[in-house]
Tab-separated table of C-alpha atoms in Angstrom:
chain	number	residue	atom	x	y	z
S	170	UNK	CA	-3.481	-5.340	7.193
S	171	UNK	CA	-4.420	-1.831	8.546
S	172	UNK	CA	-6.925	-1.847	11.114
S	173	UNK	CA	-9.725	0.355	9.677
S	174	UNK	CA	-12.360	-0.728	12.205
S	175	UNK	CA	-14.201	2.529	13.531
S	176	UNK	CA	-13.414	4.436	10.731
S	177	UNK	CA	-16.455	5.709	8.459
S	178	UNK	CA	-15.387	6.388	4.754
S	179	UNK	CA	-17.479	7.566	2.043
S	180	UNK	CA	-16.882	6.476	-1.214
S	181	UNK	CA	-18.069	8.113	-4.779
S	182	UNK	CA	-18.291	5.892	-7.757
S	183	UNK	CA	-18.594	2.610	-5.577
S	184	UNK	CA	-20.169	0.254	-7.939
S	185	UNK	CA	-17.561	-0.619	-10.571
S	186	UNK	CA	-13.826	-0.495	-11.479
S	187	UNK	CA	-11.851	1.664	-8.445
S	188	UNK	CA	-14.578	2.336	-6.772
S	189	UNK	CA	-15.666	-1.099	-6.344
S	190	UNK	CA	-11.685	-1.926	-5.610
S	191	UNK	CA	-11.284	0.797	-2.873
S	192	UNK	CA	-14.821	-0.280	-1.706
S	193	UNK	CA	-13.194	-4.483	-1.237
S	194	UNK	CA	-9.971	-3.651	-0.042
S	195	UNK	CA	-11.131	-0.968	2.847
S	196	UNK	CA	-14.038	-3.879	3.993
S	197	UNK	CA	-11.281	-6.365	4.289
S	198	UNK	CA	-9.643	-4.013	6.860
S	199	UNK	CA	-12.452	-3.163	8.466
S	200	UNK	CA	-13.851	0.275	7.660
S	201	UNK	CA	-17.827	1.346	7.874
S	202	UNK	CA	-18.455	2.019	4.492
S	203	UNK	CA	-21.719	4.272	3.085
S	204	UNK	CA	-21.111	3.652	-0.765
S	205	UNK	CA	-22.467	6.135	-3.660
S	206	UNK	CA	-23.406	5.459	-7.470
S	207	UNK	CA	-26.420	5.482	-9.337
S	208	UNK	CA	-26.385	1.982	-9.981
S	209	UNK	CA	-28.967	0.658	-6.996
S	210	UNK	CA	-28.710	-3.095	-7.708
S	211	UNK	CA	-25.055	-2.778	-8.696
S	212	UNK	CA	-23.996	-0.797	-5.594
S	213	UNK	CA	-26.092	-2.954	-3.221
S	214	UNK	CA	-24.183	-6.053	-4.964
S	215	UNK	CA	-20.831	-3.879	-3.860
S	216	UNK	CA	-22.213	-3.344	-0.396
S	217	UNK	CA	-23.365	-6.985	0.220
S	218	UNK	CA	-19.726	-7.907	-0.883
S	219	UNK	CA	-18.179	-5.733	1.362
S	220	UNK	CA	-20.340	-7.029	4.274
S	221	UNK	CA	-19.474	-10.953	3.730
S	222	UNK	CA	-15.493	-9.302	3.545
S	223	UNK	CA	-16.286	-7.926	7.585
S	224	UNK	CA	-16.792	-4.465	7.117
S	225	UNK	CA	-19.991	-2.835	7.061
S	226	UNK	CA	-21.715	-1.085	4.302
S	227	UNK	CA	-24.304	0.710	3.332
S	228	UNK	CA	-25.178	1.803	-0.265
S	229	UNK	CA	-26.855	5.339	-1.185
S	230	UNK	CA	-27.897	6.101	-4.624
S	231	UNK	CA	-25.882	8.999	-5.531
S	232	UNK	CA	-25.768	11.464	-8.528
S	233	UNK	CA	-22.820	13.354	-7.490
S	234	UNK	CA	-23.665	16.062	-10.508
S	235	UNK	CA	-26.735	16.747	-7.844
S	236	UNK	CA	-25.300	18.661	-4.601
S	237	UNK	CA	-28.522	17.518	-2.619
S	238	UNK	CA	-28.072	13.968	-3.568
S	239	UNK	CA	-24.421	14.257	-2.370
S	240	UNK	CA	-25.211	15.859	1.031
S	241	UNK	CA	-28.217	13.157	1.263
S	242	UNK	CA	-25.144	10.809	1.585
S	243	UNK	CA	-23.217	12.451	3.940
S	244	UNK	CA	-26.122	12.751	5.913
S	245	UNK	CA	-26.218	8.715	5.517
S	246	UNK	CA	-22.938	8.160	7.080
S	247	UNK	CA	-23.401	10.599	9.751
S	248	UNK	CA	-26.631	8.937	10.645
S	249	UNK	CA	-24.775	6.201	11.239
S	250	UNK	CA	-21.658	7.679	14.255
S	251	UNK	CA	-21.909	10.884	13.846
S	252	UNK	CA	-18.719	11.741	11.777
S	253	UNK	CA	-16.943	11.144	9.055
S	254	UNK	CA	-13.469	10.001	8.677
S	255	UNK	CA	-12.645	9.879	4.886
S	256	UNK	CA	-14.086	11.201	1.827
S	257	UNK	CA	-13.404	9.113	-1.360
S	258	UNK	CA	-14.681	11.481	-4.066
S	259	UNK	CA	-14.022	8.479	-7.155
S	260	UNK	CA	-16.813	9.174	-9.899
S	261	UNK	CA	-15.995	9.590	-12.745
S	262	UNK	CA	-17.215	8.907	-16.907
S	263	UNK	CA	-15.514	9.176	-20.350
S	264	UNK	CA	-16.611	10.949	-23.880
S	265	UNK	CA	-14.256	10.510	-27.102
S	266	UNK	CA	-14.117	11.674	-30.292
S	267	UNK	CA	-13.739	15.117	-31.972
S	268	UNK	CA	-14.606	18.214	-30.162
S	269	UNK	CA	-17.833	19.315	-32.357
S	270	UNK	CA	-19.429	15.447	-32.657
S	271	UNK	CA	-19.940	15.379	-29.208
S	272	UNK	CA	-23.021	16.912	-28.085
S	273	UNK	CA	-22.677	19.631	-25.968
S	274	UNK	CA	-24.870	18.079	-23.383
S	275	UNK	CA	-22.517	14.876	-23.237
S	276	UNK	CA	-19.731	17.090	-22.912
S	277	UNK	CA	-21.748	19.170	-20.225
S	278	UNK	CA	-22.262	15.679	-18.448
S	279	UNK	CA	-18.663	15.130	-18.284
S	280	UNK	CA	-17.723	18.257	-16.861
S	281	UNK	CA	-20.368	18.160	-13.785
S	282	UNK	CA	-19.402	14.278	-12.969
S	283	UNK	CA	-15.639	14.515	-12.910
S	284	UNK	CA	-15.193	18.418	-11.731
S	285	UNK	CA	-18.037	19.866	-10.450
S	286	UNK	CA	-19.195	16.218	-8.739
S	287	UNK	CA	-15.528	16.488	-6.889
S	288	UNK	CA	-16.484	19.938	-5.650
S	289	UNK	CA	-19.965	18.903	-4.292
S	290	UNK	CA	-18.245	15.686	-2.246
S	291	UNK	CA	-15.857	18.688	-0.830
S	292	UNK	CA	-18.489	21.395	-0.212
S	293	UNK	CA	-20.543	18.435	1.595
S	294	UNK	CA	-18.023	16.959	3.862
S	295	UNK	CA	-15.467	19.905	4.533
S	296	UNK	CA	-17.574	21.722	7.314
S	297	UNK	CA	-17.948	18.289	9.038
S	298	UNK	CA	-14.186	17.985	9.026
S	299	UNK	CA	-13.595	21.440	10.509
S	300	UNK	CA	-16.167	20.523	13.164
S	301	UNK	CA	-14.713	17.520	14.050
S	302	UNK	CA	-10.890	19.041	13.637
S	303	UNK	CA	-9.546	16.519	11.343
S	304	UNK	CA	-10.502	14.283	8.010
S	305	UNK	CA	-9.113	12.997	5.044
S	306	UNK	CA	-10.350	13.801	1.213
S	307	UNK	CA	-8.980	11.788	-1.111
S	308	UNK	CA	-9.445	13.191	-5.077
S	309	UNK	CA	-8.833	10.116	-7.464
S	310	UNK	CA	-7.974	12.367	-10.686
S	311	UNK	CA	-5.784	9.975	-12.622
S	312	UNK	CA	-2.706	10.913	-14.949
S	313	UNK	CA	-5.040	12.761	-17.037
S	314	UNK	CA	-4.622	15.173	-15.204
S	315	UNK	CA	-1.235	16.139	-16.308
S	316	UNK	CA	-1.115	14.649	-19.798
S	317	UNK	CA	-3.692	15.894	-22.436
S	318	UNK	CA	-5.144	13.550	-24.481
S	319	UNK	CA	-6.796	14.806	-27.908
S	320	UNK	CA	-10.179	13.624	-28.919
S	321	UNK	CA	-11.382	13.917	-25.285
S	322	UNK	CA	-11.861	17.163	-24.572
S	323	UNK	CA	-14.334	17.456	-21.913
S	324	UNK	CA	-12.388	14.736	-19.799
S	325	UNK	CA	-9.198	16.359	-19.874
S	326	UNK	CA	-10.430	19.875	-18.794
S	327	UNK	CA	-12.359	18.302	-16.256
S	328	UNK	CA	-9.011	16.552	-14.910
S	329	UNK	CA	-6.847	19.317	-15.262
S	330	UNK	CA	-9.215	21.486	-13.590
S	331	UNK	CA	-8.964	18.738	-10.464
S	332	UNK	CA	-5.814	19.869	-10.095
S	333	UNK	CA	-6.622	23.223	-9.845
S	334	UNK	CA	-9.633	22.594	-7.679
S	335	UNK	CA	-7.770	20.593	-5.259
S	336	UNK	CA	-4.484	23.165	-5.121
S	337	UNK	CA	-6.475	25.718	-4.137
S	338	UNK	CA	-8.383	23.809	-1.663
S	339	UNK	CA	-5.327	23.139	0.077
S	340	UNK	CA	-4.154	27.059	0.437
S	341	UNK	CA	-7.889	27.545	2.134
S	342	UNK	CA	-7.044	24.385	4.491
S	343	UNK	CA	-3.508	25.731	5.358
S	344	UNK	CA	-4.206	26.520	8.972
S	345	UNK	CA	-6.039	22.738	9.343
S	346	UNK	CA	-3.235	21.109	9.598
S	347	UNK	CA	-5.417	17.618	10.790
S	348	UNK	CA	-7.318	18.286	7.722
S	349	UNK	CA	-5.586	16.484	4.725
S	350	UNK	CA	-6.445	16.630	1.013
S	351	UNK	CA	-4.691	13.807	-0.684
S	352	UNK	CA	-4.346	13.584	-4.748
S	353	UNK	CA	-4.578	10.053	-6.541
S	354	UNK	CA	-2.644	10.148	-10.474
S	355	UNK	CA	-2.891	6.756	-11.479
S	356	UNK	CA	-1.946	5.124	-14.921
S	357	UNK	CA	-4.469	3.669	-16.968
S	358	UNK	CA	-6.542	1.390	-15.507
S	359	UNK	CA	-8.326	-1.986	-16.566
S	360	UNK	CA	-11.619	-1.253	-15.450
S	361	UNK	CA	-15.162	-1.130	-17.130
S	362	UNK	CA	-14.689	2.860	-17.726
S	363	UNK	CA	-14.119	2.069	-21.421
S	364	UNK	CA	-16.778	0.022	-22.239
S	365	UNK	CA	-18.909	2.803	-20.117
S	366	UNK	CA	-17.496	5.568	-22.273
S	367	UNK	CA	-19.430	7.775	-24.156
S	368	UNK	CA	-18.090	7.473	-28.132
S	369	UNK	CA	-18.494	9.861	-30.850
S	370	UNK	CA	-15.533	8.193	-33.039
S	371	UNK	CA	-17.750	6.066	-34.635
S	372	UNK	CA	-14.848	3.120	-33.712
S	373	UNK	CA	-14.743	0.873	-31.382
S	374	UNK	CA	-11.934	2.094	-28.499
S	375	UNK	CA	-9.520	-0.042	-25.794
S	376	UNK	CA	-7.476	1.699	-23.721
S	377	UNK	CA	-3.726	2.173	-24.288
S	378	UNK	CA	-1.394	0.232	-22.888
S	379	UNK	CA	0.557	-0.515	-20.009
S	380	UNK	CA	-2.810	-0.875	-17.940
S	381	UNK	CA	-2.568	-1.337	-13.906
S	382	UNK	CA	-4.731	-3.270	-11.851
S	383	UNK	CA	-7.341	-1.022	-10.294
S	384	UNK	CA	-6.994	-2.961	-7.209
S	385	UNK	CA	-3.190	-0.755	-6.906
S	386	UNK	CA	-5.464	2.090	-6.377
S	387	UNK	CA	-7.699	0.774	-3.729
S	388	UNK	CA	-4.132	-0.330	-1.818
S	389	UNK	CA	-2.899	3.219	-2.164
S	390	UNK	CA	-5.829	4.450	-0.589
S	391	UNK	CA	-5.715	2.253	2.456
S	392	UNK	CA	-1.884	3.505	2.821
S	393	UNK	CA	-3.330	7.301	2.663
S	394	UNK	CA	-5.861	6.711	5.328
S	395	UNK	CA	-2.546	5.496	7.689
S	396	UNK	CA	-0.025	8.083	6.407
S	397	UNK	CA	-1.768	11.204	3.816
S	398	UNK	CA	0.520	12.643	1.640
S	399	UNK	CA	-0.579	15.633	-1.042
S	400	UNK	CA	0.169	13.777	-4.448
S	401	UNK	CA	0.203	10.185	-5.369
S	402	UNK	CA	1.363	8.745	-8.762
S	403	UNK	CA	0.851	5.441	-9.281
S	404	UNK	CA	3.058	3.642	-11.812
S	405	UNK	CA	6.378	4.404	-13.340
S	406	UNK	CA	4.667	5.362	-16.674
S	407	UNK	CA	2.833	8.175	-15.392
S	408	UNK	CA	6.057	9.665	-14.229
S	409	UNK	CA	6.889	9.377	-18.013
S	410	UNK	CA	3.667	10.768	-19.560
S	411	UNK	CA	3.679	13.463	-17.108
S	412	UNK	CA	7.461	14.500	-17.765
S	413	UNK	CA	6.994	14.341	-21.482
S	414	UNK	CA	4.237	16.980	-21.057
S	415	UNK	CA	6.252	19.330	-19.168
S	416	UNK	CA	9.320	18.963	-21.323
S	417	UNK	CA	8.376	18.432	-24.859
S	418	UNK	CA	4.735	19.471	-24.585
S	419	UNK	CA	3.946	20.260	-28.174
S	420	UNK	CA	5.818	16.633	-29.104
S	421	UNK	CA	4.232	14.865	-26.711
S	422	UNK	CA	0.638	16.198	-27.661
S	423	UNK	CA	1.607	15.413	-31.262
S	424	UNK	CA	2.521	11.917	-30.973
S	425	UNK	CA	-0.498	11.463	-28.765
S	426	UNK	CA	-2.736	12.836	-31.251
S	427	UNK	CA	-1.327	10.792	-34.233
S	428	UNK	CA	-1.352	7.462	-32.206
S	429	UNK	CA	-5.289	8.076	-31.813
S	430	UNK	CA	-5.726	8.949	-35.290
S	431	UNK	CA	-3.687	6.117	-36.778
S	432	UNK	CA	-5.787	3.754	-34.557
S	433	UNK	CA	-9.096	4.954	-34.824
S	434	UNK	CA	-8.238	4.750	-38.727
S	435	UNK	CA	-7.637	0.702	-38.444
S	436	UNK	CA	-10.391	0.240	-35.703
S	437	UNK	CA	-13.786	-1.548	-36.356
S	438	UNK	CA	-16.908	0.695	-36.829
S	439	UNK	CA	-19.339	0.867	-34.263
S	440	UNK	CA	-22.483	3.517	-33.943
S	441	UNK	CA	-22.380	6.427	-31.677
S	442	UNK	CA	-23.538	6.008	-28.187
S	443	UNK	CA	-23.743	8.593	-24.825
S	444	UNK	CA	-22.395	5.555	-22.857
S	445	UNK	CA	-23.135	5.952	-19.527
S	446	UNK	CA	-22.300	9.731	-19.453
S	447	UNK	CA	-26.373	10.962	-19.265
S	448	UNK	CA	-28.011	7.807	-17.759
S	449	UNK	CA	-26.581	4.714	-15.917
S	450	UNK	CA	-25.842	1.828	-17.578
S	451	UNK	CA	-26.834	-1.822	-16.539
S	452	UNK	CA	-23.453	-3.823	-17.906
S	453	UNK	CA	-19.639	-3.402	-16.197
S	454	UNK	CA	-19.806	-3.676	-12.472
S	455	UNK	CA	-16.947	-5.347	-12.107
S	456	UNK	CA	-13.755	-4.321	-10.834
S	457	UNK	CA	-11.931	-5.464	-14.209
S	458	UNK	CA	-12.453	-4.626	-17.905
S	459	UNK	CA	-11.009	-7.734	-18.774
S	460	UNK	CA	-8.361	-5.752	-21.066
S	461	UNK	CA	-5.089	-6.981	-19.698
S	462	UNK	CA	-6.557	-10.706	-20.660
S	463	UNK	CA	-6.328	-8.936	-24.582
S	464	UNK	CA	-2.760	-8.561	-26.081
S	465	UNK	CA	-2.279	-4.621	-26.180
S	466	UNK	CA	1.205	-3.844	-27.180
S	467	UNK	CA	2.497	-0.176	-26.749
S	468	UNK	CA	3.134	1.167	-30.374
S	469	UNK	CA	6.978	1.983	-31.210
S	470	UNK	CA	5.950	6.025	-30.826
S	471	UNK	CA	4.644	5.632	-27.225
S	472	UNK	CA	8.209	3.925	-27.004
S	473	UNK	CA	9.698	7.088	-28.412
S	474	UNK	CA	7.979	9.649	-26.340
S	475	UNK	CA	9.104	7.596	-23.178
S	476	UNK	CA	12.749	7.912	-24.993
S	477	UNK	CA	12.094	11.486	-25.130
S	478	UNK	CA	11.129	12.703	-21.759
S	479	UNK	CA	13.773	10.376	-20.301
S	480	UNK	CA	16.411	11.858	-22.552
S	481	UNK	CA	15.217	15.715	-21.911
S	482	UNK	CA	15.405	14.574	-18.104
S	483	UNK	CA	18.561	13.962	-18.058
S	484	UNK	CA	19.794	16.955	-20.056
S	485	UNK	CA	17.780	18.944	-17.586
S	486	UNK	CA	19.907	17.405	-14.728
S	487	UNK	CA	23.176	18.019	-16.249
S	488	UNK	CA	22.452	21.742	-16.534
């Protein structure tokens, strides 16, 4: 285990799925913990966890679309020694279906949590790092990032503009060289996100398969904190997706789009719901989703986009 003890470690989206993960695994080594979500009774569940684990915790309601609220939690950890070690920024919330059936205010929603909620966390800790000479922000933007997924729209400009966000932060950072900014691209997690998701498919939607334990995240975190490094993919799979896109990008965004359709076509009917994209919900605080308990088998054409970017890999490499 890494000894954490001393350290003081904010953390975004503490009260389910990562968040939650990151929020266990960095108690069990030790860390002082001020946790953000706007669940109250879910993230003081989180905290009181964390606190039986040995670390200590402290939970902050936090809308991180709201800059105040966000600095109202930094100003909660500093309360508490006067600096601030690591900045989780984790939040994050889901809208599917077609461009023009989701409401623009969902898709609004979407953009502030996942982008603009990343650049609050930043804009709120970043002068305390260059004060204190050092720090560590870690951005948990997932493979989505590099691999665009029709039929969610909002949620992939939000996480390609992460990447954009973050790049740029690190050419302002360039002479901080004690100041690190540390990308996270898992794969696909099994966490509550899905059954949190906003869904305008009028279906009912799991997540695509392989799916990783979210707890993989929180243990990549912990090995940031001892040794930051720029980018982080997690899984072999996201390696895959994110080759496909750069070598076969109008295949790979075809396939993609025709798995969804073929499987929203054969998927129950369900009503169309915000999720918990405008207002909190009260189900999900668990770490799981529970999906890797259901069988989800990759369909033979994920199979054959894997063949693909593998195969246009290794005619790059023989060029």
């Amino acid at each position: 285990m890494n000894d954490l003890s001393g350290k003081t470690v904010v953390i975004t989206g503490a009260s389910s799925g990562a968040g939650r993960a990151i929020a266990v695994e960095l108690a069990k080594n030790g860390a002082r913990l001020v946790l953000g979500a706007r669940r109250e009774q879910a993230l003081e569940e989180v905290a009181a966890e964390c606190r039986s684990l040995g670390g200590d915790a402290h939970a902050v309601v936090t809308d991180t679309r709201d800059a105040e609220a966000v600095h109202r939690l930094l100003r909660k950890a500093l309360e508490l020694d006067g600096k601030v070690d690591v900045w989780i920024n984790n939040a994050g919330v889901l809208a599917a279906g077609e461009l023009e059936q989701v409401p623009a205010a969902v898709n609004e929603a979407v953009i502030r949590t996942n982008l603009i909620g990343y650049i609050h966390g930043a804009h709120a800790v970043l002068p305390v790092f260059k004060r204190q000479g050092q720090g560590i922000l870690i951005n948990n933007i997932s493979i989505g990032g590099w691999f665009p997924t029709p039929y969610m729209t909002a949620y992939c400009a939000s996480k390609f503009g992460l990447r954009g966000y973050s790049e740029s932060l690190k050419g302002e950072l360039k002479d901080y060289p004690h100041i690190h900014v540390c990308d996270l691209y898992p794969a696909f997690l099994d966490t509550p996100g899905m059954q949190h998701s906003a869904n305008f498919t009028g279906k009912q939607l799991s997540p695509s398969p392989p799916l990783y334990d979210p707890r993989k995240v929180a243990s990549a975190v912990v090995r940031l904190i001892s040794r930051p490094r720029s980018k982080t993919t997690l899984g072999a799979f996201p390696v895959f997706l994110r080759m496909a896109s750069l070598v076969f990008p109008v295949l790979s965004r075809s396939i993609t789009a025709s798995l969804i359709k073929n499987y929203l076509k054969g998927a129950a009917p369900t009503v169309h719901t915000s999720g918990n994209v405008l207002q909190p919900v009260d189900y999900g605080t668990g770490i799981d989703g529970g999906w890797r308990n259901v069988s989800l088998k990759p369909a033979p054409r994920t199979r054959l986009l894997l063949f693909a970017a593998a195969a246009g890999l290794l005619l790059l490499g023989r060029r």
